Each structure stands twice: as C-alpha cells, then as structure tokens.
Short mmCIF file of C-alpha atoms in Angstrom, two decimals:
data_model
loop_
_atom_site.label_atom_id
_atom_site.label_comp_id
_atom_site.label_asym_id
_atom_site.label_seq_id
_atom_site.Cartn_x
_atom_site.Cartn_y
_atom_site.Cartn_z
CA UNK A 1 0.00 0.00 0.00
CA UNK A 2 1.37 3.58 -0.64
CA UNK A 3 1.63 5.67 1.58
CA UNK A 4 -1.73 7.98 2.51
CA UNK A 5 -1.99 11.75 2.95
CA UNK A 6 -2.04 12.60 7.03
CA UNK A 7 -4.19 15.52 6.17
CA UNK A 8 -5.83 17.70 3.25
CA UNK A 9 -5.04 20.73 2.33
CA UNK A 10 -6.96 23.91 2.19
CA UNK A 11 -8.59 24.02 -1.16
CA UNK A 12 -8.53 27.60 -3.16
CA UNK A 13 -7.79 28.82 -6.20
CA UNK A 14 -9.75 26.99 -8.78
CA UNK A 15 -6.94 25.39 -10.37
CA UNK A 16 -4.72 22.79 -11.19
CA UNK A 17 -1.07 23.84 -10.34
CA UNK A 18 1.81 22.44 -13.11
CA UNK A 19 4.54 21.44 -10.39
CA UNK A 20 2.07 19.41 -8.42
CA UNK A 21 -1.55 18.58 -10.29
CA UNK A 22 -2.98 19.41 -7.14
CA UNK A 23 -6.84 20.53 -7.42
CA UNK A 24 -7.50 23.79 -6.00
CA UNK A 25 -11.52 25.25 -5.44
CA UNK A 26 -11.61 29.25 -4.41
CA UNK A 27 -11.39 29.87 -1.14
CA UNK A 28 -14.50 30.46 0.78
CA UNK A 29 -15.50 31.44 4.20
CA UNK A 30 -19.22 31.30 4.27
CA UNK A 31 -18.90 28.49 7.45
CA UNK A 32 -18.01 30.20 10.79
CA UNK A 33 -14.90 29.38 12.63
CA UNK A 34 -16.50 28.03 15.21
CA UNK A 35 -18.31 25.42 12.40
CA UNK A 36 -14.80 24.65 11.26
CA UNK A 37 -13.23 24.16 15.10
CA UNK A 38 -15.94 21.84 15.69
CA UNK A 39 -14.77 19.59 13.00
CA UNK A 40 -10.96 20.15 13.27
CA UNK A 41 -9.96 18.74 16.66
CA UNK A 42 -8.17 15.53 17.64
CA UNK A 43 -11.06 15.20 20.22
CA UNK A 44 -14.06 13.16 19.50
CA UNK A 45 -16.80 15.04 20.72
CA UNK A 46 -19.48 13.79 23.46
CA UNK A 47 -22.52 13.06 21.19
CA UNK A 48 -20.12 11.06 18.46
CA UNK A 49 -18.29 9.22 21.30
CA UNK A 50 -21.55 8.25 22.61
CA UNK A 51 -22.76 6.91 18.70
CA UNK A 52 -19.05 4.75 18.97
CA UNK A 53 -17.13 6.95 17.27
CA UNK A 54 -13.59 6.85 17.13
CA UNK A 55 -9.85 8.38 16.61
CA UNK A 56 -9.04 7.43 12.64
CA UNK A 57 -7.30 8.42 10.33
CA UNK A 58 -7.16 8.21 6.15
CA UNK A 59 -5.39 5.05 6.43
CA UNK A 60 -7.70 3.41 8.63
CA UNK A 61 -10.54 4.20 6.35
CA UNK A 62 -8.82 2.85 3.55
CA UNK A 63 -7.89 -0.50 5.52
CA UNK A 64 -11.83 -1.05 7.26
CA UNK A 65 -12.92 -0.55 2.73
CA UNK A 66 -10.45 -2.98 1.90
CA UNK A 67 -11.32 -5.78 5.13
CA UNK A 68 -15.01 -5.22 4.56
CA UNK A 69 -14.45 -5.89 0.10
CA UNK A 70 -13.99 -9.79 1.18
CA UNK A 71 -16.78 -10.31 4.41
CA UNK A 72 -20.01 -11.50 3.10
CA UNK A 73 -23.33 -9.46 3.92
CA UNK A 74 -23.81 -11.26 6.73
CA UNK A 75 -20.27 -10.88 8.56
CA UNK A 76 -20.68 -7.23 8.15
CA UNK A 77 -24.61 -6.98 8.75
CA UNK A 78 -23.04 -8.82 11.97
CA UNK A 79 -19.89 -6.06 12.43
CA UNK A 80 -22.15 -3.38 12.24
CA UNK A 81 -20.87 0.13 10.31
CA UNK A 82 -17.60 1.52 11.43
CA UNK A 83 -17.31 5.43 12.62
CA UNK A 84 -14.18 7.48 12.93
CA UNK A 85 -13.25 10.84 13.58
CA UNK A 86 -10.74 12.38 11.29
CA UNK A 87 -8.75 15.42 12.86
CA UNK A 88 -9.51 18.39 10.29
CA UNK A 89 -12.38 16.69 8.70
CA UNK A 90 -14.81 15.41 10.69
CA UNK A 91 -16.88 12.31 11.42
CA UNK A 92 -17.55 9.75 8.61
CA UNK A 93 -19.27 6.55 8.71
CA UNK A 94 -18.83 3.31 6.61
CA UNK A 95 -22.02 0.94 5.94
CA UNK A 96 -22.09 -2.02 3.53
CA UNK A 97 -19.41 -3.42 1.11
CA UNK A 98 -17.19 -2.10 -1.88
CA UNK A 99 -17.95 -4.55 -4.08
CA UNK A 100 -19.87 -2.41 -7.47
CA UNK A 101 -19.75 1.22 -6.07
CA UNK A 102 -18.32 3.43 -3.50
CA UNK A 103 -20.51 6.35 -2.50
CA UNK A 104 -19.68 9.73 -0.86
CA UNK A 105 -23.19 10.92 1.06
CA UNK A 106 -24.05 14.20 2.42
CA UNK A 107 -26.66 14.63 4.51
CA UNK A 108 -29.63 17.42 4.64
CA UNK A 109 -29.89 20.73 6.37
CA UNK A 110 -31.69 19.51 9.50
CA UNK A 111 -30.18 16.25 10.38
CA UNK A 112 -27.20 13.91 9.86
CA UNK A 113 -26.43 10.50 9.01
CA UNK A 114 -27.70 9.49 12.01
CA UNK A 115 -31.41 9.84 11.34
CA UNK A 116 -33.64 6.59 10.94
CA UNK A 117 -33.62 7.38 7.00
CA UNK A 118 -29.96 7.07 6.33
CA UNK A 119 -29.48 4.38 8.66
CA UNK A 120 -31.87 2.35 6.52
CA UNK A 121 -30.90 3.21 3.49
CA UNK A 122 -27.37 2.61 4.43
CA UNK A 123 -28.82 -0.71 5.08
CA UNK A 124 -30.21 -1.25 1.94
CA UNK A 125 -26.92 -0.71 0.27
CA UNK A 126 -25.24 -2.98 1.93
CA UNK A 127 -28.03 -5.56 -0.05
CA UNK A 128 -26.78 -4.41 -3.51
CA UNK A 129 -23.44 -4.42 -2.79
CA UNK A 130 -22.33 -0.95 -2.29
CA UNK A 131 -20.27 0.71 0.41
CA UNK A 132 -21.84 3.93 1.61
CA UNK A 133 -19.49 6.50 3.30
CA UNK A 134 -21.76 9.25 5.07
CA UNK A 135 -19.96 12.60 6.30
CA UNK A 136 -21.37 15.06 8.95
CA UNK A 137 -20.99 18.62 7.33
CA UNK A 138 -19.28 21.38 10.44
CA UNK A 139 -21.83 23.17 10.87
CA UNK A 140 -24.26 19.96 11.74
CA UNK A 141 -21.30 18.78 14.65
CA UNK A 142 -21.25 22.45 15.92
CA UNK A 143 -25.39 21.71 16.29
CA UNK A 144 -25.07 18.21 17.60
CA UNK A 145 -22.36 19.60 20.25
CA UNK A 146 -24.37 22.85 21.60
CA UNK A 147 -27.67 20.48 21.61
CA UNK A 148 -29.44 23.33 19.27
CA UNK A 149 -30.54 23.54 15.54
CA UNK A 150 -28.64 25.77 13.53
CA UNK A 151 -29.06 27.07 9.69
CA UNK A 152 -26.53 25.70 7.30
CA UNK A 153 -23.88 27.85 5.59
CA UNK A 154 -24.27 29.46 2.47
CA UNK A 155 -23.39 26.93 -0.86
CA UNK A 156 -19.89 27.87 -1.55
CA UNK A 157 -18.69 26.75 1.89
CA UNK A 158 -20.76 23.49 1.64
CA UNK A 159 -19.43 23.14 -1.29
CA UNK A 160 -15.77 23.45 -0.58
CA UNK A 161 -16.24 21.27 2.43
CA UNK A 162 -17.61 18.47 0.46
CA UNK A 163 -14.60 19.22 -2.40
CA UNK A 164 -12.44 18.22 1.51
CA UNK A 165 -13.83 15.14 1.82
CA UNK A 166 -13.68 14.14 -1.71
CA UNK A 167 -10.86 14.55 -2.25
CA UNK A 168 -9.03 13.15 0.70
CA UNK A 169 -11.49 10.18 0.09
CA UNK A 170 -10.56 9.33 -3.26
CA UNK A 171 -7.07 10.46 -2.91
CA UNK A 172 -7.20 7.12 -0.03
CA UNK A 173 -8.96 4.76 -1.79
CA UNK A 174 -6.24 5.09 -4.75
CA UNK A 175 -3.37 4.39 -2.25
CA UNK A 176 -5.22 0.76 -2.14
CA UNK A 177 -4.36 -1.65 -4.90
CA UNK A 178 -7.81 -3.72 -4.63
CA UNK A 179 -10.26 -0.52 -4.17
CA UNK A 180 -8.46 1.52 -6.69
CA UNK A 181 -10.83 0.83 -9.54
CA UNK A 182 -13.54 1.22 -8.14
CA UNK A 183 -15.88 3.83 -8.72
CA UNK A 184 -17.37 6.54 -6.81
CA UNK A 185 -20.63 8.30 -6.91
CA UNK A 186 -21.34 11.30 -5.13
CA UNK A 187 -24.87 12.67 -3.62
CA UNK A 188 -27.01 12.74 -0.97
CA UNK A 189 -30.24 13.83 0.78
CA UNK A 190 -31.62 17.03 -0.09
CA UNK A 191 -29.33 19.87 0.44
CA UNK A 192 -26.70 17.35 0.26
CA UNK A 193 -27.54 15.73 -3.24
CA UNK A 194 -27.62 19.45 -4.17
CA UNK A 195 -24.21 20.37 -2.58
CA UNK A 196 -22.95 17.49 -4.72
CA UNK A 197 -24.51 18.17 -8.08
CA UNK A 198 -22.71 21.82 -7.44
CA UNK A 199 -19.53 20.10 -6.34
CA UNK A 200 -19.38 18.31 -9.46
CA UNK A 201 -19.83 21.03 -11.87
CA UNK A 202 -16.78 22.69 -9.61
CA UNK A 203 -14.56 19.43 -10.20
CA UNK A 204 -15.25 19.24 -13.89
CA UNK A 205 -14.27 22.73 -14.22
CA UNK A 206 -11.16 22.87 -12.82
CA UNK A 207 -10.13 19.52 -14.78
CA UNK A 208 -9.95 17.76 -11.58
CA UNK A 209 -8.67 14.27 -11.87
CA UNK A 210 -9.69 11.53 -11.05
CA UNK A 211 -13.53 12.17 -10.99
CA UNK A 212 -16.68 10.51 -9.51
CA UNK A 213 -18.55 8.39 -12.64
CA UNK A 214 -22.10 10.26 -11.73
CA UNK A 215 -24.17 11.85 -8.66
CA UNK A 216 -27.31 10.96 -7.60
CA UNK A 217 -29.63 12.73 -5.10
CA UNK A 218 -32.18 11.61 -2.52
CA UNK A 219 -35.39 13.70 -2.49
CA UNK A 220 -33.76 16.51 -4.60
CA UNK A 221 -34.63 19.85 -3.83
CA UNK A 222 -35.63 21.21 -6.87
CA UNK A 223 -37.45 24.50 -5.52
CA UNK A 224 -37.60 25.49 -1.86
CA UNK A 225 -40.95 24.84 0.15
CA UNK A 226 -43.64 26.79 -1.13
CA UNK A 227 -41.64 28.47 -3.77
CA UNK A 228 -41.92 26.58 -6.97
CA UNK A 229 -40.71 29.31 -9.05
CA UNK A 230 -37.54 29.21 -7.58
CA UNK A 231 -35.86 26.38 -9.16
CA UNK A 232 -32.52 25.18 -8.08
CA UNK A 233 -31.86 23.00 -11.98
CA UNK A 234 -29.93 26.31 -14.04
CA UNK A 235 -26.72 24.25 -13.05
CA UNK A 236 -27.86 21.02 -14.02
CA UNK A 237 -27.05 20.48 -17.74
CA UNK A 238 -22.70 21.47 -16.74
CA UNK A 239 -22.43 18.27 -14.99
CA UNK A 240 -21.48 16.38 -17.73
CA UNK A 241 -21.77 12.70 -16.21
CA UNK A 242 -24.93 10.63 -15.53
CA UNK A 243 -27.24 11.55 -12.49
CA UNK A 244 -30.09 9.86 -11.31
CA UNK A 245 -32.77 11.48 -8.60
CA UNK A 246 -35.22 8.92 -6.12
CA UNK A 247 -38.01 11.76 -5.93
CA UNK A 248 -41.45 10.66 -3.37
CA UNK A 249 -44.50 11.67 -5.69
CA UNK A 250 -45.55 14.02 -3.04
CA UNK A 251 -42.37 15.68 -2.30
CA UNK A 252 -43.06 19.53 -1.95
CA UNK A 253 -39.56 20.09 -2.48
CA UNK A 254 -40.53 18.65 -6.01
CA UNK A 255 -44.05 16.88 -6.75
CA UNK A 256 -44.24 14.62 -9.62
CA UNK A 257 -46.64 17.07 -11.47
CA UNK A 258 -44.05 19.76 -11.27
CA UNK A 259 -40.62 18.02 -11.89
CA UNK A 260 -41.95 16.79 -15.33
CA UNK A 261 -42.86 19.82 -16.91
CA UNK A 262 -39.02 20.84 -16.20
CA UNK A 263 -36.38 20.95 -18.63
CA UNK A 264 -34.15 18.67 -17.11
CA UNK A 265 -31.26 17.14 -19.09
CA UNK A 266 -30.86 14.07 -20.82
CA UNK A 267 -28.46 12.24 -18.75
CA UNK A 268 -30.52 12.62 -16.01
CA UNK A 269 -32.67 9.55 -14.79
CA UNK A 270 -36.23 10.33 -12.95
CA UNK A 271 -37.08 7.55 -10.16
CA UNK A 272 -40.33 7.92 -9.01
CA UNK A 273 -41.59 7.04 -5.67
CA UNK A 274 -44.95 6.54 -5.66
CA UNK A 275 -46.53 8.06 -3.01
CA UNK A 276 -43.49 8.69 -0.87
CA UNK A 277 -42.79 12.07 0.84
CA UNK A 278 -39.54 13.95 1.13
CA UNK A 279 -38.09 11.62 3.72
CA UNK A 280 -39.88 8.80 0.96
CA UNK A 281 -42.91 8.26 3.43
CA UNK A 282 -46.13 6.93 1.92
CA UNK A 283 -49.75 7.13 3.32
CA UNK A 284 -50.90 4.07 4.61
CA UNK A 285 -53.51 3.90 2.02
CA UNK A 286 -51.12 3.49 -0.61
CA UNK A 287 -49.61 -0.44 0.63
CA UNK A 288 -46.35 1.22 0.20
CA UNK A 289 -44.09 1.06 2.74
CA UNK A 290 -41.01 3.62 3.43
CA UNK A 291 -38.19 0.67 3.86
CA UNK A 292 -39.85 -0.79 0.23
CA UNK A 293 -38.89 2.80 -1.15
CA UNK A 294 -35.96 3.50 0.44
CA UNK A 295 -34.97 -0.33 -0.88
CA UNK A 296 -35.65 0.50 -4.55
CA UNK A 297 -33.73 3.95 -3.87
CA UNK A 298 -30.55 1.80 -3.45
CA UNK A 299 -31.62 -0.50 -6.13
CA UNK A 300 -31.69 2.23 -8.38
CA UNK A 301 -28.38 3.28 -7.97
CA UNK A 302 -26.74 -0.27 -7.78
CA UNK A 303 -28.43 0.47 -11.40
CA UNK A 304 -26.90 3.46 -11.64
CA UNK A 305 -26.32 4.14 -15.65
CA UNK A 306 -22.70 5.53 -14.81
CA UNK A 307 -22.17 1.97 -13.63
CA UNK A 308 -23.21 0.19 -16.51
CA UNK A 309 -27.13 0.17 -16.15
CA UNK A 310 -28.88 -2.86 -14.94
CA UNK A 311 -26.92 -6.01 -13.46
#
C-alpha cells in the first residue's frame, strides 16, 4: 500500500497547479470558525463518542474498505458500520461493502447521518453491494455539540467542504491496490444531493482528476418549500456525467406534477416514488411502505447508468 496523505489541504484557487496537479476550489468562508473548530480537533466530541465513534485516520478508512471488500453481507450486517473521527475533517461513517460502487453521502440541512432514514438506506446498500461513506458537514457537529438547531452555511462553503472530503477520500482509496478501480458516486439527501450536483460542476471545471462516474440525489430539492418558481436546476445540464434522482411523488420540495414539466437534461434519470414524501414516506392507504422505497432507492443506484445500467 502507498503511503496515505495525514491531512488535506486547504482548497482555493480553482486550479490545477503544473509542479504538483494538485486541485485547488476558491477559497471560501461562508462556514463560521466556530463550524470549522468543531470539525478540526483531535477530540471526538461527546454526542459522536456516545454513537461509537472513534480516533481514525485516512489510512484506517482505507484499511476497514479494503477488510469489509472480502466479508459476506452477513459478517458485516453482523460487524455493524464503522465510525471514525478524522482530525480536520470530521466524522464519517462506513455501511455495507465495496464490491460495485463506493458512494460519498451528504446529509440534509436539519439532520445527519444518524437519522432513521440514512441508517436504513445505508442498510439497503449494503443488499446491492455498495459501500456507503456518510460525512457530517461542520456546521451539523457544531449543532449536535451545543444540543441546538442551527441554519446551514451558504453553498460555496458546503461546497468546498464536500470538495475536503472528496478529495481526501478518493485520494485514499487510490493508495489501495484492490479498491483503486472502483468507482465513486457522489450525492445525498436534499441539500446534500444538491451540494454534490454543485460540487461536481466545480470538479469538472477545474479539470480535476480523477472524478466521480455520476451523482445521484435523494429527495432533490428542486425549488424550496412553497416556492416553486424558484428552481434550483440552471446548473444542471454542466455536470457532464450521468445523475439519477429517487423523488417521493408528493415531495413539496418537487411533486411529480411539477418536476416533469421541467427541462431537465438528458443524462438525467427520474425515479419515481410513488406516493413517498420527502423523507420517501407513503400514506398508509397506498400499501407502500417507506423501507420498500428506500430499498428500490438503493436499487436504483446499484443500477446506476454511470455503472453500466442494470446487473
């Protein structure tokens, strides 16, 4: 195994430098300092240490990826996901197995990785073979720590704190002979899937290398709450690889009804979710069930056209 990066650099510039390649976003400062402190620190924080978080580092991450590639489902539906703190980046937890994806998730503006929703659907990928690696954005541990809700940064910061984690992420995974070709989608729920979508425009842009093979989103948020006219798809068509959205027929963020009268681009795949909410939650009238959605949310990416389409 090569040896793995201790830490990541501050990202600015939007740039690729000739001496070293290395990828540079502009600098932003749209996240407090206190958001960043609570991130950066050796420390694990009360309300992670109580969830089993840990010390780690890059290299641990990259060893617990390459331990769980050979452990059937049921060894690690048995050993349970693994959660480390990484000084200057955060908390990040591993479900499931790399076997025919890696993905980077971010989670929405009110809640973390934590939440019922991405603990099942973490779940779920485990089924289709598919190792999900959820981060806590700064802001959300500075809210976890102070036991009060908080409003997200601005975009550019999210941004350039999900550009951290991707890059440290893949720069890891590389180091590792067996995980190396793997591929990597990006995404999330919500805010997160649309952090990504933006974060990939960034990294295409500035010629970054090597990128993520698509994004995909989890209830995107195509127009805020009861504000339809302003959509968030202007940026859509620049991300030039394949993208697929699980979207509940009822979302308000984005109701079926809506969503198809916009012009969305081609390489952009529509799930629909029949009857399922933003958080993919049906009415009991419908025989749906929220696990049953949340299931073919993770078989739809497993099916992910920037993987090959349908096993």
């Amino acid at each position: 195994m090569q040896r793995l990066p201790s830490s990541v650099p501050a990202l600015s510039g939007a740039s690729r430098t000739r001496s070293t390649g290395e990828f540079r976003l502009p600098a932003v400062t749209s996240s407090s300092d206190e958001d960043a402190n609570a991130s950066n620190t050796a420390e694990v924080p009360s309300p992670y240490a109580e969830e089993g978080f840990r010390v780690a580092s890059l290299a641990d991450v990259a060893s617990e990826l390459a331990a769980r590639q050979t452990m059937s489902h049921d060894a690690l539906a048995a050993r349970g996901p693994w959660r480390g703190w990484l000084a200057e980046l955060g908390p990040l937890e591993i479900h499931g197995r790399p076997g025919r994806a890696l993905l980077l998730h971010a989670h929405g503006a009110g809640a973390g990785r934590e939440t019922d929703f991405h603990q099942r659907f973490a779940a779920a990928c485990l089924m289709q073979d598919m190792a999900w690696l959820a981060f806590d954005f700064g802001y959300l541990v500075r809210m976890r720590c102070e036991r009060r809700r908080r409003p997200p940064p601005r975009l550019p910061g999210l941004i350039e704190e999900m550009a951290r984690w991707c890059q440290a992420l893949m720069a890891c995974v590389a180091a590792v002979d067996a995980l190396r070709s793997l591929p990597w989608l990006v995404g999330g729920k919500s805010m997160g899937s649309r952090v990504a979508s933006h974060l990939l425009v960034e990294l295409t842009r500035a010629a970054h290398a090597p990128l993520p093979v698509g994004w995909y989103a989890l209830g995107y948020p195509f127009h805020p709450t009861g504000k339809p006219d302003k959509l968030r798809i202007d940026h859509l068509p620049d991300i030039p690889m394949a993208g697929v959205i699980c979207q509940g027929s009822r979302d308000p963020f984005g109701t079926r009804e809506e969503v198809t009268a916009y012009p969305l681009p081609e390489n952009l795949t529509l799930l629909w979710l029949n009857d399922g909410e933003h958080d993919f939650k049906p009415r009991k009238a419908s025989g749906k069930t929220r696990e049953g959605l949340i299931s073919r949310a993770a078989q739809a990416l497993a099916n992910h056209p920037a993987l090959g389409g349908k096993r």
